[in-house]
Short mmCIF file of C-alpha atoms in Angstrom, two decimals:
data_model
loop_
_atom_site.label_atom_id
_atom_site.label_comp_id
_atom_site.label_asym_id
_atom_site.label_seq_id
_atom_site.Cartn_x
_atom_site.Cartn_y
_atom_site.Cartn_z
CA MET A 1 0.60 -0.41 0.19
CA GLY A 2 1.13 3.66 -0.67
CA PHE A 3 1.07 5.29 2.13
CA LYS A 4 3.69 7.95 2.67
CA CYS A 5 4.47 10.79 5.23
CA GLY A 6 5.59 13.44 4.85
CA ILE A 7 8.60 14.89 6.82
CA VAL A 8 8.41 18.33 7.27
CA GLY A 9 10.08 21.60 8.85
CA LEU A 10 12.14 24.58 8.16
CA PRO A 11 15.80 24.24 7.94
CA ASN A 12 18.13 23.09 9.63
CA VAL A 13 15.58 21.73 12.39
CA GLY A 14 16.94 18.11 11.82
CA LYS A 15 14.96 16.85 9.14
CA SER A 16 17.12 14.91 7.44
CA THR A 17 19.07 13.79 10.66
CA ILE A 18 16.39 12.03 12.01
CA PHE A 19 15.55 10.48 8.05
CA ASN A 20 18.50 9.29 7.61
CA ALA A 21 18.38 7.60 11.42
CA LEU A 22 14.48 6.71 10.57
CA THR A 23 15.59 4.77 7.14
CA SER A 24 19.12 4.64 7.36
CA ALA A 25 18.78 5.67 3.57
CA LYS A 26 22.16 8.81 4.32
CA ALA A 27 20.20 11.67 2.59
CA GLU A 28 22.71 14.24 2.99
CA ALA A 29 22.65 16.60 6.17
CA ALA A 30 24.57 19.36 6.65
CA ASN A 31 24.47 23.46 8.29
CA TYR A 32 22.60 24.72 5.24
CA PRO A 33 19.40 25.78 4.22
CA PHE A 34 18.66 24.00 1.54
CA CYS A 35 20.83 20.80 2.14
CA THR A 36 17.83 18.49 0.91
CA ILE A 37 16.55 19.87 -2.50
CA GLU A 38 14.69 16.96 -4.64
CA PRO A 39 12.75 14.15 -1.88
CA ASN A 40 14.66 11.68 -0.49
CA THR A 41 12.16 8.48 0.04
CA GLY A 42 12.59 5.81 2.45
CA ILE A 43 10.77 2.05 3.35
CA VAL A 44 10.84 1.34 6.66
CA LYS A 45 9.67 -0.83 8.89
CA VAL A 46 6.77 -0.92 11.13
CA PRO A 47 8.10 -2.21 14.09
CA ASP A 48 5.64 -4.75 16.04
CA PRO A 49 6.48 -7.71 18.47
CA ARG A 50 3.39 -9.51 17.71
CA LEU A 51 5.37 -11.24 14.63
CA ARG A 52 8.08 -12.75 17.13
CA SER A 53 5.29 -13.79 19.50
CA ILE A 54 2.57 -15.41 16.59
CA SER A 55 6.79 -17.42 15.43
CA GLN A 56 6.75 -19.46 18.64
CA TYR A 57 4.04 -21.15 18.00
CA ILE A 58 3.77 -20.90 13.77
CA LYS A 59 7.25 -21.45 13.33
CA PRO A 60 7.85 -19.77 10.21
CA LYS A 61 11.12 -19.92 7.48
CA GLU A 62 10.96 -15.68 7.65
CA ILE A 63 9.30 -12.94 9.65
CA VAL A 64 8.14 -10.09 7.25
CA PRO A 65 7.04 -6.93 8.85
CA THR A 66 4.99 -4.62 7.07
CA THR A 67 5.90 -0.93 5.68
CA MET A 68 5.28 2.65 5.44
CA THR A 69 7.45 5.53 3.30
CA PHE A 70 8.34 8.55 4.76
CA VAL A 71 9.41 11.69 3.24
CA ASP A 72 12.33 14.12 2.91
CA ILE A 73 11.23 16.91 2.27
CA ALA A 74 12.89 20.53 1.51
CA GLY A 75 13.22 22.89 4.21
CA LEU A 76 10.48 25.35 3.76
CA VAL A 77 10.87 29.01 4.93
CA ALA A 78 9.11 32.06 5.24
CA GLY A 79 7.46 33.14 1.83
CA ALA A 80 7.36 29.31 -0.08
CA SER A 81 4.01 29.71 -1.04
CA LYS A 82 5.30 32.51 -3.19
CA GLY A 83 7.97 30.97 -4.24
CA GLU A 84 10.27 31.55 -1.61
CA GLY A 85 12.96 28.92 -1.01
CA LEU A 86 12.32 25.87 -3.19
CA GLY A 87 8.49 26.99 -2.50
CA ASN A 88 6.94 25.69 -5.14
CA GLN A 89 9.25 22.70 -5.15
CA PHE A 90 8.29 22.02 -1.55
CA LEU A 91 4.40 22.36 -2.13
CA GLY A 92 4.30 19.72 -4.98
CA HIS A 93 6.25 17.19 -2.94
CA ILE A 94 4.21 17.62 -0.03
CA ARG A 95 0.78 17.03 -1.72
CA GLU A 96 1.50 14.05 -2.92
CA THR A 97 1.42 12.43 0.98
CA ASP A 98 -0.74 11.38 3.29
CA ALA A 99 -0.08 12.31 6.26
CA ILE A 100 2.40 15.03 7.67
CA ALA A 101 5.29 14.09 10.09
CA HIS A 102 6.83 18.02 11.52
CA ILE A 103 10.25 18.40 12.77
CA VAL A 104 10.17 20.96 15.77
CA ARG A 105 13.57 22.64 16.66
CA CYS A 106 13.71 22.11 20.52
CA PHE A 107 17.58 22.50 21.34
CA ASP A 108 19.29 25.60 21.33
CA ASP A 109 23.51 25.21 19.48
CA PRO A 110 25.31 28.03 18.58
CA ASN A 111 27.32 26.22 16.04
CA ILE A 112 24.05 25.08 14.67
CA ILE A 113 22.25 28.46 12.39
CA HIS A 114 17.84 28.86 13.04
CA VAL A 115 16.49 30.42 9.84
CA ALA A 116 15.54 32.66 12.21
CA GLY A 117 18.13 33.88 14.38
CA LYS A 118 16.09 32.23 17.29
CA VAL A 119 14.75 29.12 18.64
CA ASP A 120 10.84 28.82 18.68
CA PRO A 121 8.95 25.70 17.91
CA LEU A 122 5.69 28.10 18.13
CA SER A 123 6.70 30.83 15.56
CA ASP A 124 8.75 28.03 13.54
CA ILE A 125 5.19 26.08 13.41
CA GLU A 126 3.40 29.25 12.54
CA VAL A 127 5.40 30.05 9.48
CA ILE A 128 4.95 26.79 8.38
CA ASP A 129 1.35 26.53 9.09
CA THR A 130 1.13 29.80 7.32
CA GLU A 131 2.67 28.54 4.03
CA LEU A 132 0.70 26.19 3.77
CA ILE A 133 -2.87 28.11 4.27
CA LEU A 134 -1.78 30.64 1.70
CA ALA A 135 -1.10 27.92 -0.75
CA ASP A 136 -4.10 25.92 0.04
CA LEU A 137 -5.59 29.15 -0.46
CA GLU A 138 -4.38 30.05 -3.68
CA ALA A 139 -5.86 26.23 -5.00
CA VAL A 140 -9.57 27.07 -3.25
CA SER A 141 -9.65 30.41 -4.96
CA LYS A 142 -8.71 29.39 -7.89
CA ARG A 143 -11.72 26.87 -8.24
CA TYR A 144 -14.35 29.67 -6.06
CA SER A 145 -15.60 31.16 -8.56
CA SER A 146 -16.69 29.04 -10.83
CA ILE A 147 -18.16 26.11 -8.06
CA GLU A 148 -20.33 28.79 -7.24
CA LYS A 149 -21.52 29.96 -10.57
CA ALA A 150 -22.28 26.05 -11.05
CA ALA A 151 -24.13 25.72 -7.59
CA ARG A 152 -26.44 27.88 -8.70
CA VAL A 153 -27.57 26.14 -11.37
CA PRO A 154 -31.32 23.84 -10.70
CA GLY A 155 -30.21 20.41 -11.11
CA ASN A 156 -26.64 20.54 -9.98
CA LYS A 157 -25.94 18.28 -7.40
CA GLU A 158 -22.39 17.74 -7.59
CA ALA A 159 -21.47 21.18 -7.75
CA ALA A 160 -23.40 22.60 -5.11
CA ILE A 161 -22.52 19.34 -3.25
CA LEU A 162 -18.95 20.88 -3.80
CA TYR A 163 -19.74 24.07 -2.61
CA GLY A 164 -21.10 23.39 0.44
CA VAL A 165 -17.80 21.95 1.84
CA LEU A 166 -15.52 24.48 -0.60
CA ALA A 167 -17.17 28.05 1.37
CA PRO A 168 -16.24 26.71 4.60
CA VAL A 169 -13.07 25.91 3.86
CA LYS A 170 -12.30 29.03 1.97
CA LYS A 171 -13.93 30.66 5.22
CA ALA A 172 -11.21 29.27 7.51
CA LEU A 173 -8.25 29.22 5.47
CA GLU A 174 -8.97 33.25 5.05
CA ASP A 175 -9.22 32.97 8.95
CA GLY A 176 -6.09 31.60 9.31
CA THR A 177 -7.00 27.64 10.09
CA PRO A 178 -6.02 24.34 8.31
CA VAL A 179 -8.26 22.62 6.42
CA ARG A 180 -8.06 19.65 8.94
CA ALA A 181 -9.25 21.86 12.26
CA LEU A 182 -12.94 21.88 10.50
CA GLY A 183 -13.20 18.29 11.49
CA LEU A 184 -15.08 17.47 7.76
CA ASP A 185 -15.71 13.57 7.43
CA ALA A 186 -14.60 11.27 5.07
CA ASP A 187 -17.62 12.23 2.41
CA GLN A 188 -16.92 15.93 2.85
CA LEU A 189 -12.99 14.84 2.37
CA LYS A 190 -13.78 12.96 -0.33
CA VAL A 191 -16.14 15.83 -2.37
CA ILE A 192 -12.18 17.99 -2.52
CA ASP A 193 -10.59 15.42 -2.44
CA SER A 194 -9.27 16.04 -6.02
CA LEU A 195 -7.68 20.03 -4.80
CA HIS A 196 -5.64 18.28 -2.68
CA LEU A 197 -4.74 20.61 0.05
CA ILE A 198 -2.15 20.46 1.88
CA THR A 199 -4.10 21.15 5.69
CA ALA A 200 -6.53 19.09 5.45
CA LYS A 201 -3.05 16.09 6.30
CA LYS A 202 -3.19 15.11 9.34
CA VAL A 203 -0.24 16.29 11.15
CA MET A 204 1.92 15.14 14.19
CA TYR A 205 4.91 17.12 15.99
CA VAL A 206 8.00 15.66 16.36
CA CYS A 207 10.13 16.92 19.02
CA ASN A 208 14.02 16.60 18.33
CA VAL A 209 15.70 17.47 22.12
CA HIS A 210 19.07 18.34 22.65
CA GLU A 211 21.31 15.22 24.01
CA ASN A 212 21.39 15.94 26.98
CA ASP A 213 17.30 16.48 27.65
CA ALA A 214 16.49 13.20 25.50
CA ALA A 215 16.08 11.46 29.50
CA ASN A 216 13.58 14.19 30.82
CA ALA A 217 12.32 15.36 27.19
CA ASP A 218 8.61 15.79 27.98
CA ALA A 219 9.81 18.19 30.95
CA GLN A 220 11.51 20.08 28.81
CA GLU A 221 10.17 23.73 28.26
CA LEU A 222 9.78 24.19 24.38
CA VAL A 223 8.08 20.52 24.75
CA GLN A 224 5.70 21.62 27.12
CA ARG A 225 4.94 24.35 24.29
CA VAL A 226 4.64 22.61 21.48
CA LYS A 227 2.39 19.48 22.89
CA ALA A 228 -0.15 22.69 24.53
CA HIS A 229 0.00 23.77 21.05
CA ALA A 230 -1.18 20.36 19.85
CA ALA A 231 -3.71 19.59 21.97
CA LYS A 232 -5.07 22.32 20.55
CA GLU A 233 -5.83 20.40 17.01
CA LYS A 234 -5.58 16.74 18.98
CA ALA A 235 -2.66 15.87 17.17
CA PRO A 236 0.23 13.32 18.81
CA VAL A 237 3.44 14.46 19.60
CA VAL A 238 6.74 12.14 19.81
CA THR A 239 10.47 13.34 21.28
CA ILE A 240 13.08 12.38 20.48
CA CYS A 241 16.89 13.61 20.16
CA GLY A 242 17.98 13.35 16.32
CA LYS A 243 21.65 13.15 17.43
CA ILE A 244 21.14 9.99 19.84
CA GLU A 245 19.11 8.03 16.83
CA SER A 246 22.17 9.02 14.20
CA GLU A 247 23.86 7.19 16.31
CA LEU A 248 21.60 4.41 17.18
CA ALA A 249 21.64 3.91 13.50
CA GLU A 250 25.07 3.33 13.10
CA LEU A 251 25.32 -0.12 15.53
CA GLU A 252 23.14 -3.11 15.40
CA GLY A 253 22.86 -6.30 17.49
CA ASP A 254 24.32 -6.31 21.39
CA ASP A 255 25.91 -3.02 20.65
CA ARG A 256 23.08 -1.19 19.80
CA ASP A 257 21.77 -2.98 23.13
CA ALA A 258 24.63 -2.07 25.25
CA PHE A 259 23.75 1.99 24.02
CA LEU A 260 19.96 1.47 24.81
CA LYS A 261 20.77 0.89 27.52
CA GLU A 262 23.27 2.57 28.51
CA MET A 263 20.83 5.64 28.05
CA GLY A 264 17.98 4.37 29.39
CA MET A 265 16.44 3.50 26.36
CA PRO A 266 13.47 -0.09 26.34
CA GLU A 267 13.88 1.20 22.15
CA PRO A 268 14.93 3.86 19.29
CA GLY A 269 13.14 6.65 20.21
CA LEU A 270 11.93 6.58 16.14
CA ASN A 271 10.02 3.39 16.40
CA ARG A 272 7.44 5.37 18.37
CA VAL A 273 7.02 8.04 15.47
CA ILE A 274 7.11 5.22 13.24
CA ARG A 275 3.83 4.06 15.53
CA ALA A 276 2.35 7.65 15.06
CA GLY A 277 2.54 7.86 11.95
CA TYR A 278 0.89 4.42 11.03
CA ASP A 279 -1.44 5.82 14.25
CA LEU A 280 -1.77 9.64 12.52
CA LEU A 281 -2.84 7.25 9.01
CA GLY A 282 -5.76 4.92 10.74
CA LEU A 283 -3.72 2.13 9.84
CA GLN A 284 -3.65 -1.26 11.59
CA THR A 285 -2.52 -4.50 10.39
CA TYR A 286 -3.97 -8.28 10.69
CA PHE A 287 -1.18 -11.10 10.00
CA THR A 288 -1.24 -14.02 7.48
CA ALA A 289 1.46 -16.50 9.41
CA GLY A 290 2.43 -19.85 7.57
CA GLU A 291 5.35 -22.39 7.74
CA LYS A 292 7.00 -20.27 4.82
CA GLU A 293 6.30 -17.01 6.88
CA VAL A 294 4.79 -15.16 9.30
CA ARG A 295 4.02 -11.52 7.50
CA ALA A 296 2.39 -8.05 8.84
CA TRP A 297 -0.31 -6.53 6.51
CA THR A 298 -1.41 -2.63 6.92
CA PHE A 299 -5.06 -2.36 5.77
CA GLN A 300 -7.09 1.22 6.55
CA LYS A 301 -9.24 0.51 9.85
CA GLY A 302 -12.64 0.05 9.36
CA TRP A 303 -12.19 -2.23 6.30
CA LYS A 304 -14.00 -5.12 5.16
CA ALA A 305 -12.64 -8.80 4.54
CA PRO A 306 -12.02 -8.71 0.84
CA ALA A 307 -10.38 -5.73 0.26
CA CYS A 308 -7.92 -6.86 3.41
CA ALA A 309 -7.28 -9.77 0.77
CA GLY A 310 -6.91 -6.79 -2.14
CA VAL A 311 -3.61 -6.22 -0.02
CA ILE A 312 -1.90 -9.82 -0.76
CA HIS A 313 -3.51 -9.41 -4.27
CA THR A 314 -6.28 -7.59 -6.50
CA ASP A 315 -7.09 -11.61 -7.26
CA PHE A 316 -7.53 -12.53 -3.65
CA GLU A 317 -10.54 -9.41 -3.67
CA ARG A 318 -12.18 -10.21 -6.93
CA GLY A 319 -12.20 -13.89 -6.29
CA PHE A 320 -12.95 -13.78 -2.13
CA ILE A 321 -14.60 -16.18 -1.01
CA LYS A 322 -14.09 -16.60 2.48
CA ALA A 323 -11.99 -16.18 5.58
CA GLU A 324 -10.66 -18.18 7.89
CA VAL A 325 -9.62 -16.00 10.90
CA TYR A 326 -8.44 -16.09 14.25
CA HIS A 327 -7.09 -13.78 16.70
CA TYR A 328 -3.25 -13.07 17.95
CA ASP A 329 -4.74 -13.09 21.58
CA ASP A 330 -6.10 -16.08 21.00
CA LEU A 331 -3.34 -17.33 19.59
CA MET A 332 -1.01 -16.13 23.09
CA ARG A 333 -3.66 -17.34 24.97
CA LEU A 334 -4.32 -21.18 23.49
CA LYS A 335 -1.12 -21.23 22.45
CA GLY A 336 -0.89 -22.77 19.11
CA GLU A 337 -2.97 -23.10 16.40
CA GLN A 338 -4.63 -26.52 16.73
CA ALA A 339 -5.77 -25.82 20.54
CA ILE A 340 -7.05 -22.57 18.76
CA LYS A 341 -9.36 -24.74 16.43
CA ASP A 342 -10.47 -27.54 19.34
CA ALA A 343 -11.51 -24.02 21.74
CA GLY A 344 -13.28 -23.36 18.59
CA ALA A 345 -11.84 -19.72 17.87
CA LEU A 346 -11.41 -20.16 14.78
CA ARG A 347 -14.07 -18.46 12.52
CA LEU A 348 -15.44 -18.50 8.67
CA GLU A 349 -15.96 -14.74 7.68
CA GLY A 350 -17.74 -13.49 4.35
CA LYS A 351 -17.46 -10.57 2.74
CA GLU A 352 -19.39 -8.30 5.70
CA TYR A 353 -16.91 -9.29 7.81
CA VAL A 354 -14.70 -5.96 9.35
CA VAL A 355 -11.19 -7.08 10.34
CA ARG A 356 -9.23 -6.21 13.33
CA ASP A 357 -6.08 -5.32 14.08
CA GLY A 358 -4.37 -8.30 15.24
CA ASP A 359 -6.39 -10.94 13.36
CA VAL A 360 -4.48 -13.79 11.93
CA MET A 361 -6.37 -14.28 8.84
CA HIS A 362 -6.00 -17.26 5.09
CA PHE A 363 -8.38 -16.29 2.30
CA ARG A 364 -10.43 -18.71 0.26
CA PHE A 365 -10.45 -17.40 -3.45
CA ALA A 366 -11.37 -18.34 -7.28
CA VAL A 367 -10.57 -16.60 -9.55
#
């Protein structure tokens, strides 16, 4: 599935450092604006301990995690909506993503230039929000007059529906409010989908803190200010130290485990970023399990069995008959597939079954 989370932020906030650690893709990271000109794309594994737990009882030859894509997009500056910096390139790349991970600098370091000359995360957030709102307002304004006229024509239901959504969206953008703050439902968002509005995308904030603050990052004053802002948007906040994460990314095996233990970290902070991005997009995981492999598959929350089967192959969806289903919790409780069958916990589900996160599935199909 092509789910993409765009990593954005002002220049020199640590975007590329975090992207490098996240994907081990080694994008250039330097102490000057616009180091990242073309977006760097990396596919990352979604950490899920359930895979190894399942493999205790299924004994596969291979374990295959699910993935999502992160895109490191060029640093943005004030005036981007008017073409300043790499404005038009930035805005074009971000329109192609499904959600936004906004990296916010919450550390002071005289050796790393800040484009505004001071560290102020809320000001940084405002700069980017303003540019994205202005870009969206321009896109809406180009369509608005023609849609307004078309909506007045009797019987033009499609135009009337679009205008009914577009009018409050335009008003919000004019007031400096991002589209995501309007609380539009799925049907309303679908109506304006062709406009590819950037501020309609869900956002999470990633606070990049100094290594000295990493152990108690949530208590740091700048992080608290970001959290208070995010709470108003009901947006998640993840705190990490890009420098520590980049060092972790260079280590493997016992060295990596020892470093984590030394830092008092149960897991890399980037695992939380990946999971937060996964949750932000409303994604869930089901599993297939057999002797060949135990594998995680990504699906959208609320999808029914045939759509989930289609994640594996379109033929599975087209020829869907039934799904054999049990839940991960059943496997952990009963300790094996035969025990699940004996307990009556293995079910046959049809086309209307809404798949649950943690389902273990085998699809029956005929093409």
